[in-house]
Amino acid sequence: MSNIYKALQERILVLDGAMGTMLQAYKFTEEDFRGERFKDYPTPLQGNNDLLSITQPEAIKTIHGKYFEAGADIIETNTFSGTTIAMADYQMEDLVYELNYQSAKIAKEVADEFTAKDPHKPRFVAGSIGPTNRTASMSPDVNDPGYRAVTFDELRIAYKQQAEALLDGGADILLVETVFDTLNAKAALFAIEQVKEERNIEVPVMLSGTITDASGRTLSGQTAEAFLISVSHIPLLSVGFNCALGANLLQPHLEAIASKTDFAISAHPNAGLPNAFGEYDETPEEMGEQIEEYLKKNLINIIGGCCGTSPEHIKVIANIASKYKPRRHSELVSESH
């Protein structure tokens, strides 16, 4: 358990890049998504990337391996939409446990292979817990501001199921990411605390919010600092931001929290902002230059990539990160005893 804390003290840890970007290159068809097992499933399944952990496990395995080869210390499981709430779109709520378990198992197998090859650089698996497609603190109906599409308790139950399956499959860390609504995140963190208590275990938890636009706020209206304050009662391994913005636009928000917390700070920005076709153009070198600014300012403990990033981006980022010392903070010292 203290392994990750030890590694964090020694160096800046590198998180992987985008799973979706890599999967797009495979150009999987509806048939590929279905595989033999879901050949006659009543709903269209194309686009359900989490399902590929069951129907195309070799592709998922290959992608994880590429990120480790590029220098990643931590890979994320292919479970961004792995809750009953998000899987309702595909009528696959019953598969949630299996999807998370299999995704974590695949990632852990690859991580163990790489750790065995180079025991001085242990590799870790972060169970990816996405925000779901509902929001607990805002109404989806402009005419009924009091309405909510989901309750705190529904989220808690869904997140708890996901967290249990990820841990059963071998995840070392739980990563609650792309948080656009802090109330959703609190339900996830509450669920994880329940699992820890029931199983009498410690689990490192990473939390990553998303600043949605130039307003510098999350979708539910919080500034970076407010987001940090509202989750600081939970013992987190790291807090940070991912997605929505490129590295340069994310920097001021990292600066806003880096001096105000003892948690490790993480960032996995997009490869710039999307172009007119929704694609990301920033080259690994361009992104690397911007990320080097974080490191010069001593803002970061964990760095990776989100939308549009590939193993090429992670390789450049890992090379740059290896030249810098991690941001110092007291939490790690007390945790690693």
Tab-separated table of C-alpha atoms in Angstrom:
chain	number	residue	atom	x	y	z
A	1	MET	CA	0.000	0.000	0.000
A	2	SER	CA	2.699	2.502	0.969
A	3	ASN	CA	4.355	1.696	-2.380
A	4	ILE	CA	2.564	4.488	-4.196
A	5	TYR	CA	3.357	6.956	-1.394
A	6	LYS	CA	7.017	5.944	-1.567
A	7	ALA	CA	7.087	6.345	-5.363
A	8	LEU	CA	5.446	9.781	-5.052
A	9	GLN	CA	8.223	10.981	-2.781
A	10	GLU	CA	10.890	9.787	-5.172
A	11	ARG	CA	9.650	11.171	-8.462
A	12	ILE	CA	6.881	12.792	-10.439
A	13	LEU	CA	4.542	9.948	-11.391
A	14	VAL	CA	3.243	9.713	-14.930
A	15	LEU	CA	-0.361	8.805	-15.658
A	16	ASP	CA	-1.374	7.362	-19.018
A	17	GLY	CA	-3.089	9.204	-21.889
A	18	ALA	CA	-6.489	8.823	-23.500
A	19	MET	CA	-8.082	5.397	-23.879
A	20	GLY	CA	-10.770	6.721	-26.252
A	21	THR	CA	-8.249	8.309	-28.612
A	22	MET	CA	-6.427	4.998	-28.907
A	23	LEU	CA	-9.624	2.987	-29.392
A	24	GLN	CA	-10.768	5.260	-32.229
A	25	ALA	CA	-7.750	4.151	-34.245
A	26	TYR	CA	-9.111	0.578	-34.233
A	27	LYS	CA	-12.278	1.763	-36.007
A	28	PHE	CA	-14.338	-0.912	-34.279
A	29	THR	CA	-17.719	-1.624	-35.893
A	30	GLU	CA	-20.994	-2.491	-34.207
A	31	GLU	CA	-20.080	-6.181	-34.735
A	32	ASP	CA	-16.708	-5.680	-33.026
A	33	PHE	CA	-18.365	-4.072	-30.026
A	34	ARG	CA	-20.860	-6.930	-29.791
A	35	GLY	CA	-18.476	-9.831	-30.229
A	36	GLU	CA	-19.988	-13.309	-30.188
A	37	ARG	CA	-21.523	-12.936	-26.764
A	38	PHE	CA	-23.682	-9.872	-27.461
A	39	LYS	CA	-24.428	-10.694	-31.102
A	40	ASP	CA	-28.188	-10.471	-30.568
A	41	TYR	CA	-28.286	-7.768	-27.900
A	42	PRO	CA	-31.440	-5.626	-28.293
A	43	THR	CA	-29.733	-2.192	-28.207
A	44	PRO	CA	-26.951	-0.684	-30.367
A	45	LEU	CA	-23.618	-1.097	-28.558
A	46	GLN	CA	-21.157	0.825	-30.713
A	47	GLY	CA	-19.574	3.553	-28.616
A	48	ASN	CA	-19.779	1.599	-25.361
A	49	ASN	CA	-16.003	1.596	-24.876
A	50	ASP	CA	-16.140	-0.066	-21.465
A	51	LEU	CA	-17.723	-3.119	-23.085
A	52	LEU	CA	-14.546	-3.659	-25.137
A	53	SER	CA	-12.849	-4.980	-21.984
A	54	ILE	CA	-15.095	-8.028	-22.486
A	55	THR	CA	-15.434	-8.189	-26.286
A	56	GLN	CA	-11.991	-6.892	-27.388
A	57	PRO	CA	-9.711	-7.525	-24.392
A	58	GLU	CA	-6.568	-7.827	-26.524
A	59	ALA	CA	-6.989	-4.262	-27.821
A	60	ILE	CA	-7.364	-2.928	-24.267
A	61	LYS	CA	-4.334	-4.908	-23.149
A	62	THR	CA	-2.241	-3.601	-26.052
A	63	ILE	CA	-3.179	0.019	-25.287
A	64	HIS	CA	-2.239	-0.356	-21.615
A	65	GLY	CA	1.091	-1.875	-22.663
A	66	LYS	CA	1.816	1.008	-25.031
A	67	TYR	CA	1.315	3.545	-22.266
A	68	PHE	CA	3.606	1.651	-19.899
A	69	GLU	CA	6.221	1.411	-22.652
A	70	ALA	CA	5.935	5.178	-23.113
A	71	GLY	CA	6.882	5.657	-19.455
A	72	ALA	CA	3.601	5.704	-17.531
A	73	ASP	CA	3.703	4.691	-13.860
A	74	ILE	CA	-0.082	4.549	-13.543
A	75	ILE	CA	-2.637	3.340	-16.086
A	76	GLU	CA	-6.362	3.882	-15.815
A	77	THR	CA	-8.862	1.081	-16.196
A	78	ASN	CA	-11.227	1.198	-19.163
A	79	THR	CA	-14.210	1.973	-16.910
A	80	PHE	CA	-15.016	5.654	-17.357
A	81	SER	CA	-18.729	4.849	-17.804
A	82	GLY	CA	-18.761	1.808	-15.553
A	83	THR	CA	-21.795	2.590	-13.399
A	84	THR	CA	-25.372	1.348	-13.628
A	85	ILE	CA	-26.375	4.982	-14.222
A	86	ALA	CA	-24.182	5.438	-17.306
A	87	MET	CA	-24.745	1.871	-18.570
A	88	ALA	CA	-28.519	2.402	-18.590
A	89	ASP	CA	-28.013	4.001	-22.021
A	90	TYR	CA	-27.123	0.542	-23.355
A	91	GLN	CA	-29.446	-1.439	-21.061
A	92	MET	CA	-26.336	-3.056	-19.590
A	93	GLU	CA	-26.796	-2.281	-15.894
A	94	ASP	CA	-26.499	-5.999	-15.043
A	95	LEU	CA	-23.007	-6.136	-16.541
A	96	VAL	CA	-21.483	-3.387	-14.432
A	97	TYR	CA	-19.688	-5.616	-11.944
A	98	GLU	CA	-18.191	-7.776	-14.682
A	99	LEU	CA	-17.129	-4.773	-16.804
A	100	ASN	CA	-15.243	-3.192	-13.922
A	101	TYR	CA	-13.781	-6.452	-12.667
A	102	GLN	CA	-12.513	-7.488	-16.111
A	103	SER	CA	-11.129	-4.023	-16.883
A	104	ALA	CA	-9.179	-3.936	-13.623
A	105	LYS	CA	-7.978	-7.516	-14.114
A	106	ILE	CA	-6.632	-6.776	-17.616
A	107	ALA	CA	-4.894	-3.589	-16.452
A	108	LYS	CA	-3.394	-5.343	-13.415
A	109	GLU	CA	-1.995	-8.180	-15.532
A	110	VAL	CA	-0.207	-5.685	-17.776
A	111	ALA	CA	1.013	-3.656	-14.774
A	112	ASP	CA	2.410	-6.786	-13.117
A	113	GLU	CA	4.250	-7.761	-16.302
A	114	PHE	CA	5.967	-4.374	-16.465
A	115	THR	CA	6.747	-4.290	-12.737
A	116	ALA	CA	8.335	-7.750	-13.013
A	117	LYS	CA	10.575	-6.515	-15.840
A	118	ASP	CA	11.701	-3.486	-13.844
A	119	PRO	CA	11.024	-3.895	-10.102
A	120	HIS	CA	12.611	-0.502	-9.353
A	121	LYS	CA	9.724	1.130	-11.169
A	122	PRO	CA	6.517	-0.391	-9.811
A	123	ARG	CA	3.486	0.132	-12.073
A	124	PHE	CA	0.076	0.926	-10.661
A	125	VAL	CA	-3.536	0.565	-11.770
A	126	ALA	CA	-6.002	3.369	-11.108
A	127	GLY	CA	-9.635	2.297	-11.240
A	128	SER	CA	-11.283	5.007	-13.341
A	129	ILE	CA	-14.572	6.266	-11.895
A	130	GLY	CA	-16.228	8.760	-14.240
A	131	PRO	CA	-18.818	11.392	-13.349
A	132	THR	CA	-21.864	9.558	-14.853
A	133	ASN	CA	-24.129	11.381	-17.288
A	134	ARG	CA	-26.356	12.890	-14.587
A	135	THR	CA	-25.821	15.718	-12.155
A	136	ALA	CA	-26.977	15.725	-8.539
A	137	SER	CA	-26.828	19.450	-7.892
A	138	MET	CA	-28.459	20.902	-11.016
A	139	SER	CA	-31.705	20.425	-12.864
A	140	PRO	CA	-31.595	19.143	-16.446
A	141	ASP	CA	-34.941	20.911	-16.989
A	142	VAL	CA	-34.764	24.712	-17.351
A	143	ASN	CA	-38.468	24.976	-16.570
A	144	ASP	CA	-38.133	23.081	-13.289
A	145	PRO	CA	-34.994	24.187	-11.426
A	146	GLY	CA	-35.875	22.035	-8.410
A	147	TYR	CA	-35.927	18.801	-10.394
A	148	ARG	CA	-33.033	16.318	-10.152
A	149	ALA	CA	-32.389	13.438	-12.551
A	150	VAL	CA	-30.515	11.482	-9.865
A	151	THR	CA	-30.290	11.432	-6.063
A	152	PHE	CA	-27.196	11.365	-3.864
A	153	ASP	CA	-28.153	7.907	-2.668
A	154	GLU	CA	-28.611	6.505	-6.179
A	155	LEU	CA	-25.139	7.787	-7.043
A	156	ARG	CA	-23.649	6.384	-3.838
A	157	ILE	CA	-25.057	2.910	-4.523
A	158	ALA	CA	-23.836	2.958	-8.141
A	159	TYR	CA	-20.357	4.178	-7.222
A	160	LYS	CA	-20.057	1.650	-4.420
A	161	GLN	CA	-20.747	-1.209	-6.805
A	162	GLN	CA	-18.155	0.136	-9.231
A	163	ALA	CA	-15.511	0.653	-6.543
A	164	GLU	CA	-15.978	-2.877	-5.158
A	165	ALA	CA	-15.613	-4.463	-8.596
A	166	LEU	CA	-12.507	-2.395	-9.433
A	167	LEU	CA	-10.842	-3.406	-6.170
A	168	ASP	CA	-11.820	-7.065	-6.640
A	169	GLY	CA	-10.226	-6.946	-10.095
A	170	GLY	CA	-6.942	-5.642	-8.701
A	171	ALA	CA	-6.999	-1.808	-8.869
A	172	ASP	CA	-4.342	-0.254	-6.598
A	173	ILE	CA	-5.867	3.224	-6.583
A	174	LEU	CA	-9.361	4.595	-7.151
A	175	LEU	CA	-9.487	7.661	-9.405
A	176	VAL	CA	-12.662	9.734	-9.230
A	177	GLU	CA	-12.171	11.838	-12.343
A	178	THR	CA	-13.604	14.481	-14.637
A	179	VAL	CA	-15.721	15.788	-11.769
A	180	PHE	CA	-18.104	18.436	-13.110
A	181	ASP	CA	-20.447	18.285	-10.116
A	182	THR	CA	-18.865	18.123	-6.662
A	183	LEU	CA	-22.011	16.546	-5.216
A	184	ASN	CA	-21.532	13.560	-7.568
A	185	ALA	CA	-17.914	13.365	-6.421
A	186	LYS	CA	-18.950	13.442	-2.782
A	187	ALA	CA	-21.272	10.504	-3.411
A	188	ALA	CA	-18.349	8.600	-4.962
A	189	LEU	CA	-15.982	9.486	-2.120
A	190	PHE	CA	-18.616	8.560	0.460
A	191	ALA	CA	-19.137	5.197	-1.272
A	192	ILE	CA	-15.370	4.536	-1.291
A	193	GLU	CA	-15.127	5.359	2.428
A	194	GLN	CA	-17.931	2.832	3.032
A	195	VAL	CA	-16.067	0.141	1.086
A	196	LYS	CA	-12.845	0.874	2.995
A	197	GLU	CA	-14.683	0.593	6.298
A	198	GLU	CA	-16.575	-2.588	5.401
A	199	ARG	CA	-13.459	-4.332	4.099
A	200	ASN	CA	-11.153	-2.806	6.699
A	201	ILE	CA	-8.680	-1.727	4.008
A	202	GLU	CA	-6.833	1.407	2.995
A	203	VAL	CA	-7.149	2.515	-0.627
A	204	PRO	CA	-5.333	5.521	-2.115
A	205	VAL	CA	-7.910	7.824	-3.724
A	206	MET	CA	-7.155	10.313	-6.483
A	207	LEU	CA	-9.699	13.021	-7.199
A	208	SER	CA	-9.682	15.045	-10.400
A	209	GLY	CA	-12.126	17.819	-11.209
A	210	THR	CA	-12.766	19.460	-14.540
A	211	ILE	CA	-12.855	23.212	-15.130
A	212	THR	CA	-15.358	23.419	-17.945
A	213	ASP	CA	-14.531	26.726	-19.619
A	214	ALA	CA	-12.871	30.137	-19.392
A	215	SER	CA	-14.987	31.047	-16.351
A	216	GLY	CA	-12.527	28.976	-14.336
A	217	ARG	CA	-15.319	27.017	-12.664
A	218	THR	CA	-16.642	23.491	-12.627
A	219	LEU	CA	-20.040	22.936	-14.245
A	220	SER	CA	-21.679	23.127	-10.821
A	221	GLY	CA	-20.143	26.575	-10.345
A	222	GLN	CA	-17.127	26.094	-8.090
A	223	THR	CA	-13.741	27.727	-8.516
A	224	ALA	CA	-10.656	25.509	-8.233
A	225	GLU	CA	-10.101	26.588	-4.652
A	226	ALA	CA	-13.719	26.044	-3.638
A	227	PHE	CA	-13.581	22.560	-5.160
A	228	LEU	CA	-10.479	21.774	-3.113
A	229	ILE	CA	-11.999	23.061	0.129
A	230	SER	CA	-15.224	21.101	-0.342
A	231	VAL	CA	-13.415	17.756	-0.654
A	232	SER	CA	-10.535	18.273	1.782
A	233	HIS	CA	-12.274	16.427	4.630
A	234	ILE	CA	-11.561	13.142	2.814
A	235	PRO	CA	-8.066	11.600	3.098
A	236	LEU	CA	-6.990	11.832	-0.548
A	237	LEU	CA	-3.797	10.682	-2.217
A	238	SER	CA	-4.077	13.506	-4.748
A	239	VAL	CA	-6.354	16.239	-5.966
A	240	GLY	CA	-6.168	17.947	-9.344
A	241	PHE	CA	-7.810	18.592	-12.685
A	242	ASN	CA	-8.239	16.853	-16.015
A	243	CYS	CA	-9.993	17.230	-19.359
A	244	ALA	CA	-11.839	20.261	-20.827
A	245	LEU	CA	-8.729	22.437	-21.161
A	246	GLY	CA	-5.271	22.214	-22.683
A	247	ALA	CA	-2.196	22.325	-20.458
A	248	ASN	CA	-1.610	26.081	-20.658
A	249	LEU	CA	-5.223	26.982	-19.745
A	250	LEU	CA	-5.188	24.529	-16.853
A	251	GLN	CA	-2.097	26.042	-15.230
A	252	PRO	CA	-3.736	28.924	-13.280
A	253	HIS	CA	-6.164	26.466	-11.667
A	254	LEU	CA	-3.326	24.206	-10.547
A	255	GLU	CA	-1.554	27.262	-9.157
A	256	ALA	CA	-4.722	28.137	-7.244
A	257	ILE	CA	-4.665	24.870	-5.294
A	258	ALA	CA	-0.983	23.810	-5.190
A	259	SER	CA	-0.074	26.119	-2.323
A	260	LYS	CA	-3.223	25.361	-0.351
A	261	THR	CA	-3.115	21.620	0.218
A	262	ASP	CA	-0.954	18.841	1.591
A	263	PHE	CA	-2.413	16.367	-0.910
A	264	ALA	CA	-0.375	15.476	-3.967
A	265	ILE	CA	-1.413	17.481	-7.061
A	266	SER	CA	-2.330	15.765	-10.314
A	267	ALA	CA	-3.111	17.021	-13.807
A	268	HIS	CA	-4.023	15.298	-17.031
A	269	PRO	CA	-4.978	18.001	-19.546
A	270	ASN	CA	-6.244	17.547	-23.091
A	271	ALA	CA	-3.968	17.915	-26.105
A	272	GLY	CA	-5.125	21.529	-26.489
A	273	LEU	CA	-8.701	22.520	-27.298
A	274	PRO	CA	-10.711	20.620	-29.908
A	275	ASN	CA	-10.752	21.958	-33.463
A	276	ALA	CA	-13.900	22.402	-35.603
A	277	PHE	CA	-14.062	18.625	-36.129
A	278	GLY	CA	-13.760	17.832	-32.436
A	279	GLU	CA	-10.197	16.605	-32.874
A	280	TYR	CA	-7.137	17.547	-30.859
A	281	ASP	CA	-4.151	18.916	-32.752
A	282	GLU	CA	-1.536	19.627	-30.134
A	283	THR	CA	1.655	17.697	-30.807
A	284	PRO	CA	3.527	15.869	-28.042
A	285	GLU	CA	6.245	18.540	-28.186
A	286	GLU	CA	3.787	21.431	-27.918
A	287	MET	CA	2.056	19.816	-24.986
A	288	GLY	CA	5.374	18.919	-23.355
A	289	GLU	CA	6.538	22.526	-23.458
A	290	GLN	CA	3.420	23.696	-21.635
A	291	ILE	CA	3.651	20.940	-19.042
A	292	GLU	CA	7.277	21.821	-18.377
A	293	GLU	CA	5.966	25.152	-17.056
A	294	TYR	CA	4.078	23.228	-14.316
A	295	LEU	CA	7.282	21.483	-13.354
A	296	LYS	CA	9.366	24.649	-13.303
A	297	LYS	CA	6.815	26.147	-10.923
A	298	ASN	CA	6.817	23.049	-8.710
A	299	LEU	CA	3.061	22.478	-9.086
A	300	ILE	CA	2.823	18.771	-9.794
A	301	ASN	CA	3.223	15.263	-8.340
A	302	ILE	CA	1.279	13.271	-10.955
A	303	ILE	CA	1.056	14.211	-14.640
A	304	GLY	CA	-0.635	12.586	-17.649
A	305	GLY	CA	-2.904	13.276	-20.602
A	306	CYS	CA	-6.627	13.302	-21.302
A	307	CYS	CA	-8.527	13.692	-24.615
A	308	GLY	CA	-6.399	13.587	-27.744
A	309	THR	CA	-3.279	12.291	-26.012
A	310	SER	CA	-1.440	9.168	-27.154
A	311	PRO	CA	1.621	7.149	-26.061
A	312	GLU	CA	3.725	9.652	-28.061
A	313	HIS	CA	2.450	12.479	-25.832
A	314	ILE	CA	3.067	10.447	-22.681
A	315	LYS	CA	6.588	9.567	-23.786
A	316	VAL	CA	7.504	13.253	-24.158
A	317	ILE	CA	5.806	14.123	-20.861
A	318	ALA	CA	7.575	11.261	-19.040
A	319	ASN	CA	10.963	12.374	-20.368
A	320	ILE	CA	10.383	15.935	-19.194
A	321	ALA	CA	9.006	14.828	-15.811
A	322	SER	CA	12.076	12.693	-15.157
A	323	LYS	CA	14.231	15.831	-15.056
A	324	TYR	CA	12.271	17.473	-12.226
A	325	LYS	CA	11.686	16.813	-8.557
A	326	PRO	CA	8.093	16.268	-7.382
A	327	ARG	CA	6.296	19.069	-5.565
A	328	ARG	CA	7.059	18.764	-1.861
A	329	HIS	CA	4.268	18.453	0.645
A	330	SER	CA	4.006	17.163	4.188
A	331	GLU	CA	1.204	14.629	3.664
A	332	LEU	CA	3.465	12.111	1.947
A	333	VAL	CA	5.984	12.113	4.741
A	334	SER	CA	3.395	11.151	7.338
A	335	GLU	CA	1.691	8.594	5.067
A	336	SER	CA	4.756	6.612	4.149
A	337	HIS	CA	5.803	5.441	7.600
